[in-house]
CSV table of C-alpha atoms and ligand atoms in Angstrom, one decimal:
chain,number,residue,atom,x,y,z
D,1,MET,CA,73.7,-149.3,111.8
D,2,GLU,CA,74.4,-146.1,110.2
D,3,SER,CA,73.3,-142.8,112.7
D,4,SER,CA,71.5,-140.9,110.2
D,5,SER,CA,69.2,-143.9,109.8
D,6,PRO,CA,65.9,-143.8,111.3
D,7,ILE,CA,64.8,-145.0,115.1
D,8,GLY,CA,61.5,-148.0,115.0
D,9,ILE,CA,58.8,-147.2,117.5
D,10,PHE,CA,56.1,-149.8,117.0
D,11,ASP,CA,53.3,-150.3,119.8
D,12,SER,CA,49.4,-153.0,119.0
D,13,GLY,CA,48.5,-149.3,118.4
D,14,ILE,CA,48.2,-145.5,118.7
D,15,GLY,CA,49.4,-145.5,122.5
D,16,GLY,CA,52.7,-145.8,121.8
D,17,LEU,CA,52.6,-142.6,120.4
D,18,THR,CA,53.0,-141.7,124.2
D,19,VAL,CA,56.9,-143.0,123.8
D,20,ALA,CA,57.2,-141.6,120.6
D,21,ARG,CA,56.4,-138.2,121.6
D,22,ALA,CA,59.2,-138.4,124.4
D,23,VAL,CA,61.4,-139.8,122.5
D,24,LYS,CA,60.8,-136.8,119.7
D,25,ASP,CA,61.0,-134.4,122.4
D,26,LEU,CA,64.1,-135.6,123.8
D,27,MET,CA,66.1,-136.1,120.1
D,28,PRO,CA,64.4,-133.9,117.7
D,29,ASN,CA,67.3,-134.3,114.8
D,30,GLU,CA,65.8,-138.1,114.7
D,31,GLN,CA,63.9,-139.1,112.6
D,32,LEU,CA,60.8,-141.4,113.7
D,33,ILE,CA,59.1,-144.4,111.9
D,34,TYR,CA,56.5,-145.4,113.9
D,35,PHE,CA,54.7,-148.6,113.3
D,36,GLY,CA,51.0,-148.7,115.3
D,37,ASP,CA,49.6,-152.5,114.6
D,38,THR,CA,46.0,-151.4,114.4
D,39,ALA,CA,44.8,-154.7,112.7
D,40,HIS,CA,45.9,-156.9,115.6
D,41,LEU,CA,45.0,-154.6,118.8
D,42,PRO,CA,44.6,-155.2,121.6
D,43,TYR,CA,47.5,-156.9,122.4
D,44,GLY,CA,46.8,-157.2,126.3
D,45,ASP,CA,44.1,-159.9,125.6
D,46,LYS,CA,46.1,-161.4,123.1
D,47,SER,CA,48.4,-164.7,123.5
D,48,THR,CA,52.0,-164.3,123.8
D,49,ALA,CA,52.5,-166.5,120.8
D,50,SER,CA,50.1,-164.1,118.6
D,51,ILE,CA,52.2,-161.1,120.2
D,52,GLN,CA,55.7,-162.7,119.3
D,53,ALA,CA,54.1,-163.6,115.9
D,54,TYR,CA,53.8,-159.5,114.9
D,55,ALA,CA,56.4,-158.5,117.2
D,56,VAL,CA,58.5,-160.5,114.4
D,57,LYS,CA,56.7,-159.2,111.4
D,58,ILE,CA,56.9,-155.9,112.8
D,59,ALA,CA,60.7,-156.1,113.5
D,60,ASP,CA,60.9,-157.0,109.6
D,61,VAL,CA,59.5,-153.8,108.4
D,62,LEU,CA,61.4,-151.9,110.7
D,63,LEU,CA,64.7,-153.4,109.7
D,64,LYS,CA,63.5,-153.0,106.1
D,65,ALA,CA,63.1,-149.1,106.6
D,66,ARG,CA,67.0,-149.2,108.0
D,67,CYS,CA,66.0,-148.7,111.4
D,68,LYS,CA,69.3,-147.8,113.5
D,69,ALA,CA,66.9,-149.0,117.0
D,70,ILE,CA,63.7,-150.6,117.5
D,71,LEU,CA,62.1,-149.4,120.7
D,72,ILE,CA,59.2,-151.4,121.3
D,73,ALA,CA,56.4,-148.8,123.0
D,74,CYS,CA,54.2,-151.2,124.5
D,75,ASN,CA,54.3,-153.6,127.5
D,76,SER,CA,52.1,-155.9,126.7
D,77,ALA,CA,54.5,-156.8,123.7
D,78,SER,CA,58.0,-156.3,125.9
D,79,THR,CA,56.9,-158.8,128.3
D,80,ALA,CA,55.6,-161.3,125.1
D,81,ALA,CA,58.5,-160.4,123.0
D,82,PHE,CA,61.3,-158.5,123.5
D,83,GLU,CA,63.8,-161.4,124.3
D,84,LEU,CA,62.9,-162.8,121.1
D,85,VAL,CA,62.7,-159.7,118.5
D,86,LYS,CA,66.5,-158.9,120.1
D,87,ALA,CA,67.3,-162.2,119.1
D,88,TYR,CA,66.1,-162.2,115.8
D,89,VAL,CA,67.4,-158.4,115.2
D,90,ALA,CA,70.7,-159.4,116.5
D,91,SER,CA,73.2,-156.8,115.1
D,92,ARG,CA,71.1,-155.3,113.2
D,93,ALA,CA,69.5,-152.7,115.6
D,94,LYS,CA,69.4,-151.5,119.2
D,95,VAL,CA,66.8,-153.2,120.6
D,96,PHE,CA,64.6,-151.6,123.4
D,97,ASP,CA,61.6,-151.9,125.4
D,98,VAL,CA,60.0,-149.8,128.1
D,99,ILE,CA,60.3,-152.1,131.3
D,100,GLU,CA,64.2,-152.6,131.7
D,101,PRO,CA,64.7,-148.6,132.6
D,102,VAL,CA,61.5,-148.3,134.9
D,103,VAL,CA,62.8,-151.8,136.9
D,104,GLU,CA,66.1,-150.2,137.4
D,105,TYR,CA,64.7,-146.5,138.6
D,106,VAL,CA,62.1,-148.8,141.3
D,107,SER,CA,65.2,-150.8,142.1
D,108,GLU,CA,67.5,-147.8,142.8
D,109,TYR,CA,64.9,-145.8,144.9
D,110,TYR,CA,61.8,-147.9,146.0
D,111,GLY,CA,64.0,-150.8,148.1
D,112,GLY,CA,62.1,-152.5,151.1
D,113,GLN,CA,59.1,-149.8,150.1
D,114,LYS,CA,55.9,-151.0,148.1
D,115,VAL,CA,55.5,-151.0,144.4
D,116,GLY,CA,52.5,-151.4,142.1
D,117,LEU,CA,52.1,-152.1,138.8
D,118,ILE,CA,48.9,-151.7,136.3
D,119,GLY,CA,48.8,-152.7,133.1
D,120,THR,CA,47.0,-155.4,130.6
D,121,LYS,CA,46.1,-158.9,131.3
D,122,GLN,CA,48.8,-160.1,129.2
D,123,THR,CA,51.6,-157.8,130.9
D,124,VAL,CA,50.8,-158.7,134.4
D,125,ASN,CA,50.2,-162.2,134.1
D,126,SER,CA,53.5,-162.5,132.2
D,127,GLY,CA,55.0,-162.0,135.6
D,128,VAL,CA,57.9,-160.4,133.6
D,129,TYR,CA,58.0,-157.2,135.9
D,130,ARG,CA,58.1,-159.2,138.7
D,131,GLN,CA,60.7,-161.2,138.0
D,132,LYS,CA,63.4,-158.1,136.6
D,133,ILE,CA,62.5,-156.3,139.5
D,134,GLU,CA,63.1,-159.7,142.0
D,135,ALA,CA,66.1,-160.3,140.0
D,136,LEU,CA,67.8,-157.1,141.3
D,137,ASN,CA,67.2,-157.9,144.8
D,138,LYS,CA,66.4,-154.5,146.3
D,139,GLY,CA,63.6,-155.7,149.0
D,140,VAL,CA,60.4,-154.0,147.0
D,141,GLN,CA,56.9,-155.6,147.9
D,142,PHE,CA,55.8,-156.0,144.3
D,143,SER,CA,52.0,-156.2,143.5
D,144,ALA,CA,50.2,-156.2,140.1
D,145,LEU,CA,46.8,-155.7,139.1
D,146,ALA,CA,45.3,-155.8,135.4
D,147,THR,CA,43.3,-153.5,134.6
D,148,PRO,CA,42.0,-153.6,131.0
D,149,LEU,CA,39.4,-151.2,131.1
D,150,LEU,CA,41.7,-148.7,130.8
D,151,ALA,CA,43.3,-148.7,127.8
D,152,PRO,CA,39.6,-149.0,125.5
D,153,MET,CA,38.3,-146.3,128.3
D,154,ILE,CA,41.5,-143.6,127.5
D,155,GLU,CA,40.9,-144.4,123.6
D,156,GLU,CA,37.4,-143.5,123.6
D,157,GLY,CA,38.0,-140.2,125.4
D,158,PHE,CA,37.4,-141.1,128.4
D,159,HIS,CA,40.0,-139.6,130.8
D,160,ASN,CA,40.2,-136.7,133.4
D,161,ASN,CA,36.3,-136.8,133.6
D,162,GLN,CA,34.0,-138.0,135.9
D,163,ILE,CA,33.7,-141.8,134.3
D,164,SER,CA,37.4,-142.7,134.4
D,165,GLN,CA,37.4,-140.9,137.8
D,166,VAL,CA,34.5,-143.5,139.1
D,167,ILE,CA,36.8,-146.5,137.6
D,168,VAL,CA,40.2,-145.9,137.9
D,169,GLN,CA,39.3,-145.1,141.5
D,170,ASN,CA,37.9,-148.5,141.8
D,171,TYR,CA,40.8,-150.4,140.4
D,172,LEU,CA,43.0,-148.3,142.6
D,173,GLU,CA,41.3,-149.4,145.6
D,174,GLU,CA,41.6,-153.0,145.1
D,175,VAL,CA,43.6,-154.7,147.1
D,176,GLU,CA,46.4,-155.3,145.2
D,177,LEU,CA,47.2,-151.9,145.1
D,178,LYS,CA,46.7,-151.0,149.3
D,179,ASP,CA,49.0,-148.9,150.6
D,180,VAL,CA,51.4,-148.8,147.8
D,181,ASP,CA,54.5,-146.1,147.9
D,182,ALA,CA,54.5,-145.8,144.3
D,183,LEU,CA,52.7,-147.0,141.4
D,184,ILE,CA,54.4,-148.3,138.1
D,185,LEU,CA,51.8,-147.3,134.8
D,186,GLY,CA,52.3,-150.4,133.1
D,187,CYS,CA,50.6,-149.6,129.9
D,188,THR,CA,51.5,-146.7,127.1
D,189,HIS,CA,47.9,-145.4,126.8
D,190,TYR,CA,48.5,-144.2,131.1
D,191,PRO,CA,50.0,-141.6,130.7
D,192,LEU,CA,46.8,-139.7,129.8
D,193,ILE,CA,45.4,-140.5,133.4
D,194,LYS,CA,48.5,-140.3,135.1
D,195,SER,CA,47.1,-136.7,136.5
D,196,GLN,CA,44.1,-138.4,137.3
D,197,ILE,CA,46.0,-141.0,139.7
D,198,GLU,CA,48.2,-138.5,141.3
D,199,SER,CA,45.0,-136.6,142.2
D,200,ILE,CA,43.3,-139.6,143.6
D,201,TYR,CA,46.2,-140.3,145.7
D,202,ASN,CA,46.7,-136.6,146.8
D,203,GLY,CA,50.4,-136.3,145.7
D,204,LYS,CA,51.7,-138.9,148.3
D,205,VAL,CA,52.5,-141.9,145.6
D,206,GLU,CA,54.7,-141.5,143.1
D,207,VAL,CA,53.2,-142.3,139.8
D,208,ILE,CA,55.7,-143.4,137.5
D,209,ASP,CA,55.4,-142.8,133.8
D,210,SER,CA,57.7,-144.8,131.8
D,211,SER,CA,58.1,-142.9,128.3
D,212,GLU,CA,60.4,-140.3,129.2
D,213,MET,CA,62.9,-143.0,131.1
D,214,VAL,CA,62.7,-144.5,128.3
D,215,ALA,CA,63.6,-142.0,125.4
D,216,LYS,CA,66.4,-141.0,128.4
D,217,ALA,CA,67.7,-144.7,128.2
D,218,THR,CA,67.5,-144.8,124.3
D,219,TYR,CA,69.6,-141.3,124.1
D,220,ALA,CA,72.2,-142.6,126.7
D,221,SER,CA,72.5,-145.7,124.3
D,222,LEU,CA,72.5,-143.9,120.8
D,223,GLU,CA,75.2,-141.2,122.1
D,224,ALA,CA,77.3,-144.1,123.7
D,225,LEU,CA,77.3,-145.9,120.4
D,226,GLY,CA,78.3,-142.6,118.4
D,227,LEU,CA,74.4,-143.3,116.9
D,228,LEU,CA,72.3,-140.0,117.5
D,229,ASN,CA,71.9,-138.7,114.3
D,230,LYS,CA,74.1,-135.4,113.2
D,231,GLY,CA,73.0,-134.9,109.4
D,232,GLU,CA,69.8,-134.3,107.9
D,233,LYS,CA,66.4,-135.0,109.5
D,234,LEU,CA,64.2,-136.8,107.4
D,235,LYS,CA,60.4,-136.2,107.9
D,236,ASP,CA,59.1,-139.2,110.0
D,237,ARG,CA,56.0,-141.7,109.5
D,238,PHE,CA,53.5,-143.4,111.0
D,239,LEU,CA,52.1,-146.7,109.5
D,240,VAL,CA,49.5,-148.9,110.9
D,241,SER,CA,48.7,-151.9,109.6
D,242,ASP,CA,44.5,-150.9,109.5
D,243,TYR,CA,43.5,-147.6,109.0
D,244,THR,CA,40.6,-146.1,110.4
D,245,PRO,CA,39.6,-142.0,110.7
D,246,SER,CA,39.3,-142.8,114.2
D,247,PHE,CA,43.0,-144.0,114.7
D,248,GLU,CA,43.8,-141.0,112.5
D,249,ASN,CA,42.1,-138.4,115.2
D,250,THR,CA,43.4,-140.3,118.3
D,251,THR,CA,46.6,-139.6,117.4
D,252,LYS,CA,46.6,-136.1,118.6
D,253,LEU,CA,45.6,-137.6,122.2
D,254,PHE,CA,48.7,-139.3,122.6
D,255,PHE,CA,51.5,-137.6,120.2
D,256,GLY,CA,50.7,-134.1,121.3
D,257,LYS,CA,49.5,-133.3,117.6
D,258,GLU,CA,48.0,-134.6,115.0
D,259,VAL,CA,49.5,-136.8,112.3
D,260,ASN,CA,49.3,-138.6,108.9
D,261,LEU,CA,49.0,-142.4,109.1
D,262,GLU,CA,49.9,-144.4,106.0
D,263,LYS,CA,48.1,-147.6,105.7
D,264,TYR,CA,50.7,-151.0,106.1
D,265,PRO,CA,49.5,-154.1,106.4
D,266,LEU,CA,51.8,-156.8,107.9
D,267,TRP,CA,50.3,-159.4,105.4
D,268,GLU,CA,48.7,-159.2,101.8
E,1,DGL,N1,49.7,-150.2,124.6
E,1,DGL,C1,49.3,-151.6,125.3
E,1,DGL,C2,50.6,-151.7,126.7
E,1,DGL,O1,51.3,-150.6,126.9
E,1,DGL,C3,47.9,-151.9,126.3
E,1,DGL,C4,47.0,-151.7,124.6
E,1,DGL,C5,47.0,-153.0,124.2
E,1,DGL,O2,46.4,-153.6,125.1
E,1,DGL,O3,46.8,-153.2,123.2
E,1,DGL,O4,50.4,-153.0,127.0
């Protein structure tokens, strides 16, 4: 591992660009290699075994690109494959996920209180958030609701408008999310509807967006290991396993600016 090597970031598609953006804002000197597995999205409806197979294959691509760190910028992939990718990558790169920093935050600030989670079916049904929060034993009352309509809704450009308002409000009224003190956005697409959720709650519920926490945790870990790039910064790359103009057009939504996508099939 060399400090001049890139940071690899991957997601099922382009939603993980919200995390890439937070990483870039905090560490502008780092080269990013982003991989969006657009050929296989959505991960949220896939089996754990399929997501694990994709994740290992993507880890290989990022290792070949000499990444010093691999950040799993997808909750569905983090729940299904974090432990496996860590074991597979071993000492070749540092591996981070989007869940651990949130679990630590919730345990520190919401002991004895009620915390809700929204995310894909994979993320919610895996029970990984619950297990990790309960393992820290801070008395957090945790409940989760799968909200599978939200990622495709956001990708189709429905956010901060009347349609998203009705759908989001319906989900937030479900019994699982009743009287929560905080709500975890358990999907990397959801930062785009954070302000809408906050206004539905009239600012009375903290809406927890993992992207900045994950960027900070990655920064702290790389700094402690002496792995922050001090030298020349190379150009970021954005790879996708399947290319369509519509993916490229949507990058701006998530990354804040348009990026060029390079097609990089996972299997030839
Ligand atoms: N970005 C993915 C996540 O964080 C959701 C999209 C998908 O289902 O692939 O879970």
